[in-house]
């Protein structure tokens, strides 16, 4: 079907569009076959073909190209399928929130979390929610930055917590900085440097290290620092950005690693690691929260954002006090 010169207006589309059309579109886009999509949805192939023709008539464009090998989405079909995925994800989120309300809760939110926010910020925010809004359920999804942002864009998450690494071109998202914090150097509690009141760059350069991968921003800052001091670190014992892996490795041997201040002090309070008396200027992007732009947050999400802001202010104050304290 050739694209018409004028796409029908929204009233024309919304008056005819049904959820069954969207279910079919998503199945066709995923499976690339009318036969397979019909089977998934429990309908006959002629019924699926009829629904597809209705969809194309509604929008006035060809959504798929048919061939012997199946169907392939056109640029129009690709764009509509992407929006359909978000619409169905939002509908699922609304259904889950209504189910939570019906069960006596007051909301459910889906939060993507990067490791930097997991040990300290998230537990504190959830504890605050538990005290002030006990009916809100927080569903946590831990993952890497790119995977979480993809989930947020698809409407599968309500927000993402972690390092703010978005550029201005990503207008689909709105960002809010929560706090900035310095980087600390940590070791096991019995490490020889754990008792030192004055630690030099030369002393650090003689140690074994767990470092981030070479392309990580923190690794580049660490390498640049030692280069400026005329020093070079030995080849790292391990390269890792996993907080859990690094903590386990540090406990078992005399090695050093760099961690965000809040995480480092969290492990120190647990008696697991020691924070060395050394204050490097190794800054990283601020920790913040990302949402989809132009999507109104639910009341439950607004309450969670309030809790995040309150706990982030506390973390920022703690970080400022720690940064101003003299070494030794």
Rosetta silent file (secondary structure, phi, psi, omega in degrees, C-alpha in Angstrom):
SEQUENCE: XXXXXXXXXXXXXXXXXXXXXXXXXXXXXXXXXXXXXXXXXXXXXXXXXXXXXXXXXXXXXXXXXXXXXXXXXXXXXXXXXXXXXXXXXXXXXXXXXXXXXXXXXXXXXXXXXXXXXXXXXXXXXXXXXXXXXXXXXXXXXXXXXXXXXXXXXXXXXXXXXXXXXXXXXXXXXXXXXXXXXXXXXXXXXXXXXXXXXXXXXXXXXXXXXXXXXXXXXXXXXXXXXXXXXXXXXXXXXXXXXXXXXXXXXXXXXXXXXXXXXXXXXXXXXXXXXXXXXXXXXXXXXXXXXXXXXXXXXXXXXXXXXXXXXXXXXXXXXXXXXXXXXXXX
SCORE:     score description
SCORE:     0.000 S_00000001
   1 L     0.000  119.941 -179.279    0.000    0.000    0.000 S_00000001
   2 L   -69.856  149.691  178.910    1.638    3.305   -1.027 S_00000001
   3 L   -67.206  133.723  177.462    1.913    6.036    1.560 S_00000001
   4 L   -79.731  161.714 -177.880   -0.828    8.604    1.200 S_00000001
   5 L   -73.586  -17.921 -177.975   -0.009   12.298    1.038 S_00000001
   6 L  -134.782  118.855  177.583   -1.993   12.935    4.211 S_00000001
   7 L   -75.342  134.712  179.074   -1.905   10.745    7.323 S_00000001
   8 L   -55.020  151.478 -179.000   -5.367   10.458    8.940 S_00000001
   9 L   -74.946  168.847 -174.047   -5.884   12.567   12.049 S_00000001
  10 H   -62.526  -35.393 -179.579   -5.762   11.118   15.558 S_00000001
  11 H   -62.524  -39.674  178.392   -9.545   11.077   15.966 S_00000001
  12 H   -62.728  -41.795 -177.681   -9.874    8.856   12.905 S_00000001
  13 H   -71.874  -50.341 -174.771   -7.239    6.457   14.254 S_00000001
  14 H   -65.231  -26.320  178.596   -8.323    6.346   17.907 S_00000001
  15 L   -71.003  -17.971 -177.433  -11.936    5.730   16.921 S_00000001
  16 L  -114.200  -22.626 -172.984  -10.973    2.470   15.213 S_00000001
  17 L   -70.846  134.096  174.762   -7.838    1.280   17.036 S_00000001
  18 L  -122.880  159.552  178.627   -8.170   -1.670   19.401 S_00000001
  19 H   -60.010  -29.951  179.177   -5.637   -3.345   21.671 S_00000001
  20 H   -61.652  -35.208  176.544   -5.878   -6.414   19.455 S_00000001
  21 H   -62.449  -43.174 -178.260   -4.351   -4.365   16.653 S_00000001
  22 H   -68.816  -39.612  177.005   -1.409   -3.426   18.869 S_00000001
  23 H   -59.513  -43.153  179.955   -0.918   -7.009   20.072 S_00000001
  24 H   -65.111  -44.548 -179.236   -0.799   -8.152   16.456 S_00000001
  25 H   -58.663  -43.946  179.585    1.629   -5.407   15.442 S_00000001
  26 H   -64.449  -42.290  179.215    4.016   -6.363   18.234 S_00000001
  27 H   -65.693  -41.089  178.235    3.797  -10.064   17.345 S_00000001
  28 H   -63.515  -42.738 -179.428    4.362   -9.373   13.645 S_00000001
  29 H   -64.881  -37.467 -178.074    7.367   -7.192   14.387 S_00000001
  30 H   -76.203  -41.754 -170.818    8.862   -9.830   16.695 S_00000001
  31 H   -96.502  -24.331  179.524    8.137  -12.937   14.643 S_00000001
  32 L    67.397   26.630 -177.203    8.275  -11.662   11.032 S_00000001
  33 L  -155.619  129.979  176.404    5.418  -13.959    9.998 S_00000001
  34 H   -65.627  -40.286 -179.127    1.639  -13.559    9.823 S_00000001
  35 H   -61.211  -48.104 -178.530    1.222  -17.289   10.425 S_00000001
  36 H   -67.547  -38.891  179.232    3.395  -17.290   13.567 S_00000001
  37 H   -64.607  -40.787  178.556    1.837  -14.083   14.888 S_00000001
  38 H   -62.858  -41.948  179.755   -1.668  -15.510   14.424 S_00000001
  39 H   -63.941  -41.084  179.740   -0.691  -18.680   16.254 S_00000001
  40 H   -61.802  -37.933 -175.845    0.773  -16.684   19.161 S_00000001
  41 H   -90.692    0.201  177.366   -2.426  -14.666   19.501 S_00000001
  42 L    70.387   37.906  178.164   -4.741  -17.657   19.091 S_00000001
  43 L  -130.878  169.458  178.157   -6.418  -16.479   15.880 S_00000001
  44 L   -79.671  160.705  179.041   -6.577  -17.690   12.294 S_00000001
  45 H   -64.498  -41.432  176.675   -4.183  -16.390    9.669 S_00000001
  46 H   -60.007  -37.046  179.137   -6.996  -14.731    7.661 S_00000001
  47 H   -66.149  -39.595  178.234   -8.139  -12.933   10.834 S_00000001
  48 H   -65.762  -42.402  178.989   -4.578  -11.688   11.451 S_00000001
  49 H   -62.313  -38.201  179.254   -4.258  -10.521    7.848 S_00000001
  50 H   -64.879  -42.888  178.613   -7.569   -8.654    8.168 S_00000001
  51 H   -62.727  -39.969  179.395   -6.392   -6.871   11.319 S_00000001
  52 H   -64.365  -42.143  177.892   -3.146   -5.869    9.617 S_00000001
  53 H   -61.965  -38.043  177.411   -5.035   -4.430    6.648 S_00000001
  54 H   -63.179  -41.727  179.331   -7.211   -2.462    9.093 S_00000001
  55 H   -61.603  -46.992 -178.305   -4.097   -1.067   10.767 S_00000001
  56 H   -65.803  -34.220  177.298   -2.569    0.021    7.476 S_00000001
  57 H   -69.462  -37.264  178.882   -5.852    1.600    6.429 S_00000001
  58 H   -59.896  -45.420 -174.721   -6.062    3.475    9.744 S_00000001
  59 H   -92.020  -13.040  176.243   -2.619    5.034    9.334 S_00000001
  60 L    74.788   19.466  179.740   -2.732    5.338    5.547 S_00000001
  61 L  -140.751  161.151  173.433    0.676    3.722    5.001 S_00000001
  62 L   -79.980  125.498 -178.414    2.167    0.285    4.387 S_00000001
  63 L   -94.958  -25.309 -179.612    3.497   -1.063    7.680 S_00000001
  64 E  -139.338  151.405  172.911    5.039   -4.298    6.363 S_00000001
  65 E  -104.269  125.144 -178.820    6.442   -5.617    3.106 S_00000001
  66 E   -89.261  143.766  174.974    5.214   -9.116    2.242 S_00000001
  67 E  -152.418  175.463  178.269    7.425  -11.735    0.633 S_00000001
  68 L   -62.133  -28.564 -175.012    7.707  -15.523    0.395 S_00000001
  69 L   -87.893   -0.590  179.442   10.020  -15.493    3.401 S_00000001
  70 E   131.326 -147.097  179.993    7.570  -13.595    5.622 S_00000001
  71 E  -128.861  147.900  179.897    7.043   -9.923    6.346 S_00000001
  72 E  -127.873  131.403 -178.562    9.486   -7.091    7.033 S_00000001
  73 E   -67.204  139.640  170.229    8.502   -3.807    8.677 S_00000001
  74 L   -76.871  178.915  175.906    8.727   -0.644    6.618 S_00000001
  75 H   -60.031  -35.368  177.733   10.087    2.532    8.210 S_00000001
  76 H   -67.074  -44.669  179.823    6.481    3.311    9.170 S_00000001
  77 H   -63.938  -39.264  179.095    6.004   -0.129   10.684 S_00000001
  78 H   -62.338  -44.841 -179.179    9.284    0.108   12.590 S_00000001
  79 H   -65.144  -43.192 -178.871    8.298    3.466   14.101 S_00000001
  80 H   -69.128  -36.851  178.800    4.800    2.297   15.050 S_00000001
  81 H   -63.760  -39.061  178.831    6.102   -0.964   16.544 S_00000001
  82 H   -63.270  -44.182  178.625    8.522    0.956   18.790 S_00000001
  83 H   -68.163  -34.978  178.985    5.712    3.155   20.084 S_00000001
  84 H   -62.609  -40.817  179.171    3.435    0.143   20.479 S_00000001
  85 H   -59.834  -42.982  179.578    5.978   -1.549   22.734 S_00000001
  86 H   -65.751  -43.710 -179.578    6.034    1.526   24.983 S_00000001
  87 H   -61.069  -43.451 -179.332    2.229    1.798   25.029 S_00000001
  88 H   -70.024  -35.498  176.481    1.788   -1.850   26.008 S_00000001
  89 H   -65.701  -40.718  177.455    4.524   -1.581   28.648 S_00000001
  90 H   -64.146  -39.194  178.748    2.802    1.485   30.122 S_00000001
  91 H   -64.562  -41.431  176.998   -0.494   -0.385   30.121 S_00000001
  92 H   -62.592  -40.989  177.621    1.142   -3.313   31.932 S_00000001
  93 H   -62.762  -41.158  177.768    2.590   -0.891   34.474 S_00000001
  94 H   -64.040  -40.151  179.175   -0.841    0.673   35.022 S_00000001
  95 H   -62.603  -42.646 -179.723   -2.363   -2.781   35.443 S_00000001
  96 H   -66.031  -36.419  178.709    0.260   -3.714   38.052 S_00000001
  97 H   -67.992  -40.259  177.157   -0.311   -0.493   39.948 S_00000001
  98 H   -64.221  -39.528  177.520   -4.063   -1.069   39.993 S_00000001
  99 H   -62.666  -39.070  178.128   -3.443   -4.635   41.188 S_00000001
 100 H   -65.338  -41.230  177.585   -1.265   -3.268   43.982 S_00000001
 101 H   -62.831  -42.285 -179.837   -3.991   -0.797   44.946 S_00000001
 102 H   -64.561  -28.122 -179.839   -6.585   -3.564   44.917 S_00000001
 103 L   -86.241    2.347  177.917   -4.354   -5.627   47.216 S_00000001
 104 L   100.980   -2.450  177.321   -4.191   -2.781   49.725 S_00000001
 105 L   -86.210  178.245 -179.378   -0.918   -1.223   48.624 S_00000001
 106 L  -122.260   24.000  175.281   -0.611    2.323   47.337 S_00000001
 107 E   142.330  163.124  179.772    1.483    1.816   44.228 S_00000001
 108 E  -143.734  131.887  179.019    4.282   -0.047   42.502 S_00000001
 109 E  -126.986  150.633 -178.145    7.290    1.412   40.711 S_00000001
 110 E  -111.558  114.277 -171.554    9.963   -0.189   38.515 S_00000001
 111 E  -117.586  120.965  171.831   13.431    1.187   39.222 S_00000001
 112 E   -84.142  134.381 -172.966   16.570    0.454   37.214 S_00000001
 113 E  -130.532  125.166  169.456   19.672    0.618   39.411 S_00000001
 114 L   -83.825  154.813 -174.835   23.342    0.831   38.509 S_00000001
 115 H   -53.980  -32.501 -175.924   25.769   -0.681   41.048 S_00000001
 116 H   -62.147  -28.433 -177.479   26.967    2.727   42.304 S_00000001
 117 H   -95.364   -9.718 -170.161   23.521    3.483   43.784 S_00000001
 118 H   -74.673  -44.850 -173.732   22.701    0.033   45.102 S_00000001
 119 H   -69.646  -29.992 -171.199   24.663   -0.354   48.380 S_00000001
 120 H  -122.545  -59.734 -173.299   23.738    2.977   50.019 S_00000001
 121 H   -60.641  -48.340 -175.992   21.316    5.314   48.224 S_00000001
 122 H   -64.643  -48.108  177.877   18.686    2.731   47.333 S_00000001
 123 H   -59.419  -38.907  179.559   18.452    1.057   50.783 S_00000001
 124 H   -66.310  -42.701 -179.964   18.195    4.447   52.486 S_00000001
 125 H   -65.644  -40.290  179.277   15.507    5.658   50.083 S_00000001
 126 H   -67.262  -37.505  177.021   13.504    2.441   50.446 S_00000001
 127 H   -63.533  -39.413  176.871   13.741    2.650   54.232 S_00000001
 128 H   -65.156  -41.185  176.829   12.397    6.206   54.069 S_00000001
 129 H   -60.977  -41.068 -179.288    9.586    5.007   51.814 S_00000001
 130 H   -62.199  -35.657 -179.417    8.810    2.233   54.257 S_00000001
 131 H   -74.680  -43.004 -171.510    8.482    4.764   57.084 S_00000001
 132 H  -101.282  -27.538 -179.097    6.408    7.393   55.271 S_00000001
 133 L  -137.803   69.559 -171.951    4.691    5.491   52.429 S_00000001
 134 L   -65.717  -13.580 -178.105    4.565    1.816   53.466 S_00000001
 135 L   -86.507   -4.539 -177.833    2.131    0.847   50.717 S_00000001
 136 E   -89.342  127.665  176.686    4.504    1.533   47.811 S_00000001
 137 E   -98.981  128.547 -179.969    6.344   -1.470   46.389 S_00000001
 138 E  -105.968  116.092  177.699    9.709   -0.784   44.730 S_00000001
 139 E   -95.557  116.445 -175.874   10.733   -3.321   42.067 S_00000001
 140 E   -97.104  136.587  176.639   14.497   -3.168   41.544 S_00000001
 141 E  -128.323  104.425 -179.607   16.219   -4.102   38.277 S_00000001
 142 E   -84.330  144.084  178.403   20.011   -4.037   38.503 S_00000001
 143 L  -179.505  179.746  177.803   22.021   -3.719   35.310 S_00000001
 144 L   -78.621  161.899 -174.307   24.519   -1.849   33.189 S_00000001
 145 H   -54.506  -53.558 -174.316   23.875    1.701   32.005 S_00000001
 146 H   -63.603  -41.759 -179.346   22.983    0.962   28.372 S_00000001
 147 H   -64.916  -40.861  179.769   20.666   -1.946   29.173 S_00000001
 148 H   -67.712  -39.737  179.831   18.774    0.055   31.794 S_00000001
 149 H   -66.572  -35.386  175.256   18.400    3.067   29.512 S_00000001
 150 H   -62.812  -42.802  178.285   17.013    0.813   26.774 S_00000001
 151 H   -63.977  -37.770  177.341   14.477   -0.553   29.265 S_00000001
 152 H   -65.678  -43.821 -179.440   13.509    2.977   30.305 S_00000001
 153 H   -62.885  -33.387 -179.664   13.049    4.050   26.676 S_00000001
 154 L   -82.159   -2.307  179.975   10.788    1.029   26.052 S_00000001
 155 L    81.661   12.205  179.883    8.615    1.913   29.053 S_00000001
 156 L   -85.144  -14.099  176.731    9.665   -1.174   31.009 S_00000001
 157 L  -127.719  152.209  178.017   11.151    0.980   33.806 S_00000001
 158 L   -91.279  -28.393  176.906    9.835    4.108   35.500 S_00000001
 159 E  -161.996  165.855  178.104   13.252    5.583   36.293 S_00000001
 160 E  -131.898  133.715  177.665   16.954    4.716   36.359 S_00000001
 161 E  -108.694  134.144  177.522   19.440    5.531   39.137 S_00000001
 162 E   161.839 -161.113  177.918   23.152    5.783   38.450 S_00000001
 163 E   -68.135  135.690  178.246   25.854    7.883   36.838 S_00000001
 164 L   -83.500  100.828 -176.725   24.476   10.644   34.617 S_00000001
 165 L  -122.975   29.359 -179.748   26.150    9.880   31.307 S_00000001
 166 L   -90.066  152.399  174.714   23.545   11.196   28.866 S_00000001
 167 L  -105.808  169.413 -173.471   24.253   13.757   26.170 S_00000001
 168 L   -63.268  -21.616 -177.352   22.089   16.636   25.081 S_00000001
 169 L   -72.248  -17.054 -176.578   20.875   14.746   21.999 S_00000001
 170 L   -87.876   66.648 -175.927   18.915   12.278   24.121 S_00000001
 171 L   -70.443  -10.136  178.521   15.868   14.513   24.489 S_00000001
 172 L   -69.565  -15.616 -178.509   13.685   11.476   25.132 S_00000001
 173 E  -113.255  153.410  168.572   14.999   11.486   28.734 S_00000001
 174 E  -118.365  138.073 -175.149   14.903   13.998   31.569 S_00000001
 175 E  -120.818  151.975  176.674   17.710   13.924   34.129 S_00000001
 176 E  -139.655  121.279  176.913   18.110   15.166   37.689 S_00000001
 177 E   -73.854  135.332  178.766   21.414   15.293   39.537 S_00000001
 178 E  -103.652  -48.604  177.899   21.194   13.927   43.075 S_00000001
 179 E  -164.714  159.360  172.508   24.728   14.190   44.465 S_00000001
 180 L  -116.144  149.851 -179.843   28.407   14.207   43.669 S_00000001
 181 L  -149.955  151.326  179.010   30.985   12.343   45.700 S_00000001
 182 L   -76.786  170.670  175.339   34.739   11.792   45.708 S_00000001
 183 E   -99.927  138.404  177.324   36.542    8.554   45.020 S_00000001
 184 E  -113.658  157.160  172.788   38.296    6.710   47.862 S_00000001
 185 E  -102.673  130.341 -175.973   41.051    4.109   47.846 S_00000001
 186 E  -125.124  159.824  177.859   40.191    0.977   49.833 S_00000001
 187 E  -153.225  174.896  175.149   41.939   -2.190   50.997 S_00000001
 188 E   -67.320  159.267 -173.795   41.313   -5.054   53.390 S_00000001
 189 L   -61.007  -32.068 -178.039   41.311   -4.052   57.061 S_00000001
 190 L   -92.025    8.210 -179.486   44.706   -5.664   57.741 S_00000001
 191 L   -62.883  140.777 -178.839   46.500   -4.121   54.763 S_00000001
 192 H   -53.960  -34.594 -178.834   49.797   -2.397   55.764 S_00000001
 193 H   -78.642  -11.990 -178.418   48.598    0.938   54.344 S_00000001
 194 H   -65.529  -22.927 -178.785   45.351    0.792   56.310 S_00000001
 195 H   -99.905   -2.376 -176.601   47.201    2.036   59.414 S_00000001
 196 L   -80.681  135.479  178.864   49.259    4.717   57.642 S_00000001
 197 L   -90.268  -21.109  177.864   48.387    8.340   58.367 S_00000001
 198 L  -129.245  115.784 -176.744   50.387    9.720   55.437 S_00000001
 199 L  -120.039  127.262 -178.769   50.199    7.900   52.111 S_00000001
 200 L   -99.054  163.831  175.918   52.144    9.039   49.057 S_00000001
 201 H   -62.696  -35.903  179.322   51.533    8.388   45.402 S_00000001
 202 H   -63.564  -38.655  178.615   54.798    6.428   45.304 S_00000001
 203 H   -65.454  -39.137  178.753   53.553    4.119   48.064 S_00000001
 204 H   -67.268  -37.482 -177.197   50.334    3.488   46.153 S_00000001
 205 H   -67.516  -18.634  179.518   52.221    2.810   42.928 S_00000001
 206 L   -86.502   -4.579 -175.194   54.103   -0.059   44.605 S_00000001
 207 L   -92.172  162.500  169.705   50.871   -1.904   45.476 S_00000001
 208 L   -81.801  142.953 -174.160   48.828   -4.468   43.584 S_00000001
 209 E  -128.099  150.514  161.268   45.589   -3.022   42.234 S_00000001
 210 E  -104.037  119.091 -174.954   42.133   -3.978   41.048 S_00000001
 211 E  -120.982  155.659  171.117   41.377   -1.419   38.347 S_00000001
 212 L   -65.377  164.261  176.181   38.460   -0.640   36.039 S_00000001
 213 L   -59.275  157.570 -175.719   38.918   -1.632   32.369 S_00000001
 214 L   -56.551  -30.043 -177.433   41.151    0.687   30.290 S_00000001
 215 L   -87.355   -1.996 -179.889   38.197    2.402   28.573 S_00000001
 216 L   -75.725  139.767 -179.330   36.412    3.254   31.846 S_00000001
 217 H   -55.374  -40.538 -178.653   36.496    6.973   32.822 S_00000001
 218 H   -65.434  -39.984  178.535   37.788    6.200   36.326 S_00000001
 219 H   -60.715  -42.154 -179.357   40.672    4.104   34.956 S_00000001
 220 H   -64.313  -36.261  177.971   41.698    6.958   32.683 S_00000001
 221 H   -69.930  -39.447  178.578   41.713    9.374   35.616 S_00000001
 222 H   -65.346  -47.335  179.585   43.790    7.008   37.756 S_00000001
 223 H   -60.428  -41.127 -179.436   46.325    6.416   34.984 S_00000001
 224 H   -65.586  -38.299 -179.745   46.565   10.162   34.312 S_00000001
 225 H   -61.104  -49.639 -177.681   47.129   10.907   37.995 S_00000001
 226 H   -68.853  -32.818  176.449   50.076    8.542   38.340 S_00000001
 227 H   -63.652  -39.962  177.914   51.510    9.701   35.009 S_00000001
 228 H   -63.640  -28.075  178.273   51.450   13.284   36.300 S_00000001
 229 L   -86.215    2.278 -177.209   53.412   12.079   39.337 S_00000001
 230 L    73.168   26.111 -176.544   55.986   10.447   37.076 S_00000001
 231 L  -124.932  162.875  175.831   54.828    7.014   38.197 S_00000001
 232 L  -139.532  134.903  176.597   53.194    3.995   36.596 S_00000001
 233 L   -75.525  148.717  172.590   51.076    1.328   38.214 S_00000001
 234 L   -67.191  167.856  176.671   51.995   -2.323   37.634 S_00000001
 235 L   -56.629  131.863 -176.312   49.672   -4.427   35.531 S_00000001
 236 L   -63.545  147.635  174.408   46.459   -4.841   37.558 S_00000001
 237 L   -65.599  -36.937  178.489   45.759   -8.134   39.265 S_00000001
 238 E  -149.799  153.151  173.169   42.184   -7.850   37.981 S_00000001
 239 E  -117.250  118.044 -172.234   40.111   -5.436   35.926 S_00000001
 240 L  -159.114  144.066  170.777   36.584   -5.103   37.266 S_00000001
 241 L  -114.515    8.910  178.956   33.802   -2.595   37.908 S_00000001
 242 L   -81.928  117.781  179.637   31.761   -5.063   39.957 S_00000001
 243 H   -62.539  -40.995 -179.481   31.514   -3.834   43.550 S_00000001
 244 H   -64.745  -46.725  179.593   30.732   -7.314   44.809 S_00000001
 245 H   -62.537  -42.837 -178.969   33.652   -8.933   42.968 S_00000001
 246 H   -64.441  -41.105  179.173   36.051   -6.211   44.077 S_00000001
 247 H   -62.759  -42.274  179.540   34.999   -6.504   47.722 S_00000001
 248 H   -65.538  -43.761 -179.980   35.508  -10.284   47.671 S_00000001
 249 H   -64.562  -40.713 -178.240   38.921   -9.982   45.998 S_00000001
 250 H   -65.557  -37.191 -178.508   40.090   -7.269   48.398 S_00000001
 251 H   -65.096  -23.198 -173.034   39.186   -9.274   51.473 S_00000001
 252 H   -98.993   -3.327 -175.685   41.423  -12.136   50.387 S_00000001
 253 L  -160.051  165.765  177.461   44.679  -10.380   49.508 S_00000001
 254 L   -82.736   89.983  177.894   46.762   -7.222   49.863 S_00000001
 255 L  -138.134  163.313  177.693   45.373   -5.202   46.973 S_00000001
 256 E  -117.936  156.927  175.032   43.914   -1.746   46.483 S_00000001
 257 E  -152.447  158.602  176.740   40.859   -0.530   44.595 S_00000001
 258 E  -103.126  134.703 -179.911   39.037    2.748   44.011 S_00000001
 259 E  -139.394  153.353  172.139   35.411    3.083   45.110 S_00000001
 260 E   -59.415  147.489 -173.972   32.841    5.897   45.427 S_00000001
 261 H   -54.015  -48.413 -176.657   32.944    7.437   48.883 S_00000001
 262 H   -61.345  -41.057  179.680   29.483    6.273   50.019 S_00000001
 263 H   -68.372  -43.676 -179.585   30.169    2.687   48.953 S_00000001
 264 H   -60.312  -45.759 -179.414   33.657    2.680   50.494 S_00000001
 265 H   -70.593  -28.533  174.755   32.386    3.962   53.851 S_00000001
 266 H   -61.713  -47.493  178.290   29.507    1.494   53.723 S_00000001
 267 H   -67.149  -33.965  178.185   31.977   -1.401   53.546 S_00000001
 268 H   -66.383  -41.133  178.654   34.129    0.234   56.237 S_00000001
 269 H   -65.325  -29.018  176.197   31.144    0.490   58.601 S_00000001
 270 L   -77.361   -7.651 -178.652   30.469   -3.203   58.035 S_00000001
 271 L    77.986   18.988 -176.317   34.056   -3.915   59.098 S_00000001
 272 L   -92.509  -45.776 -176.534   34.887   -5.451   55.729 S_00000001
 273 E  -127.493  165.334  175.527   37.266   -2.906   54.177 S_00000001
 274 E  -114.671  139.133  175.240   39.407    0.028   55.264 S_00000001
 275 E   -92.679  120.197 -177.930   39.344    3.466   53.615 S_00000001
 276 L   -71.623  150.355  179.726   42.900    4.690   53.166 S_00000001
 277 L   -83.601   70.907 -178.507   43.860    8.176   54.345 S_00000001
 278 L  -149.260  127.869 -174.515   44.457    9.408   50.848 S_00000001
 279 L  -118.442   87.016  178.581   42.229   11.864   48.976 S_00000001
 280 L   -77.318  155.834  176.582   42.734   11.710   45.228 S_00000001
 281 L   -97.068   67.534 -178.425   40.991   14.110   42.888 S_00000001
 282 L  -110.491   84.285 -175.346   39.412   11.407   40.752 S_00000001
 283 L   -82.719  154.119  176.003   35.991   12.783   39.902 S_00000001
 284 L  -133.926  165.179  176.536   33.244   10.931   38.069 S_00000001
 285 L   -54.900  149.039 -178.279   29.852   12.001   36.683 S_00000001
 286 L   -63.307  156.831  172.604   27.287   12.801   39.360 S_00000001
 287 E   -85.842  134.743 -178.037   24.788   10.230   40.575 S_00000001
 288 E  -155.045 -173.806 -179.567   21.276   11.060   39.467 S_00000001
 289 E  -122.772  139.161 -179.019   17.894    9.821   38.342 S_00000001
 290 E  -119.275  134.754  175.234   16.654    9.583   34.758 S_00000001
 291 E  -126.828  169.695  171.885   13.024    9.464   33.639 S_00000001
 292 E   -76.109  131.206  178.251   11.274    9.496   30.311 S_00000001
 293 L   -67.735  148.779  174.692   10.634   13.073   29.224 S_00000001
 294 L    65.477   19.198  174.419    7.027   14.186   28.762 S_00000001
 295 L  -116.946  119.515 -176.450    5.678   11.252   30.820 S_00000001
 296 L   -69.334  123.621  179.480    3.820   12.294   33.962 S_00000001
 297 L   -67.792  146.269  177.407    5.178   10.399   37.003 S_00000001
 298 L   -72.232  162.157  175.867    2.700    8.392   39.037 S_00000001
 299 H   -56.027  -37.494  179.417    2.005    9.375   42.671 S_00000001
 300 H   -65.413  -41.372  178.866    4.084    6.381   43.821 S_00000001
 301 H   -66.305  -39.215  177.844    7.049    7.468   41.695 S_00000001
 302 H   -59.516  -40.173  178.607    6.779   11.039   42.995 S_00000001
 303 H   -66.229  -38.993  179.094    7.022    9.731   46.558 S_00000001
 304 H   -67.079  -39.635  177.994   10.064    7.651   45.674 S_00000001
 305 H   -63.041  -37.974  176.742   11.735   10.644   44.022 S_00000001
 306 H   -62.338  -42.607  178.821   11.139   12.673   47.182 S_00000001
 307 H   -64.362  -40.812  177.932   12.807    9.945   49.245 S_00000001
 308 H   -60.837  -46.104 -178.612   15.750    9.841   46.851 S_00000001
 309 H   -62.170  -41.702 -179.191   16.260   13.600   47.056 S_00000001
 310 H   -63.827  -45.441 -179.123   16.177   13.590   50.847 S_00000001
 311 H   -71.790  -32.543  177.779   18.723   10.776   51.147 S_00000001
 312 H   -65.264  -37.994  176.725   20.888   12.251   48.399 S_00000001
 313 H   -61.614  -39.985  177.780   21.115   15.518   50.350 S_00000001
 314 H   -64.274  -43.891  178.643   22.334   13.554   53.375 S_00000001
 315 H   -63.288  -38.338  179.202   24.941   11.747   51.278 S_00000001
 316 H   -66.264  -40.417  177.562   26.122   15.034   49.790 S_00000001
 317 H   -63.276  -43.850  178.825   26.517   16.569   53.252 S_00000001
 318 H   -61.996  -39.743  179.770   28.457   13.540   54.457 S_00000001
 319 H   -65.707  -40.805  179.899   30.676   13.719   51.408 S_00000001
 320 H   -65.878  -39.992  177.837   31.352   17.434   51.935 S_00000001
 321 H   -64.321  -42.651 -179.995   32.285   16.887   55.585 S_00000001
 322 H   -64.509  -38.385 -177.926   34.604   14.033   54.646 S_00000001
 323 H   -69.994  -30.524 -178.233   36.248   16.106   51.907 S_00000001
 324 H   -86.475  -12.558 -178.810   36.909   19.037   54.256 S_00000001
 325 L   -72.184  138.533  179.192   38.366   16.908   57.057 S_00000001
 326 L   -68.479  148.538  175.776   42.186   17.036   57.290 S_00000001
 327 L   -73.593  152.108  176.691   44.138   13.897   56.443 S_00000001
 328 L    91.635    0.000    0.000   45.885   12.034   59.222 S_00000001
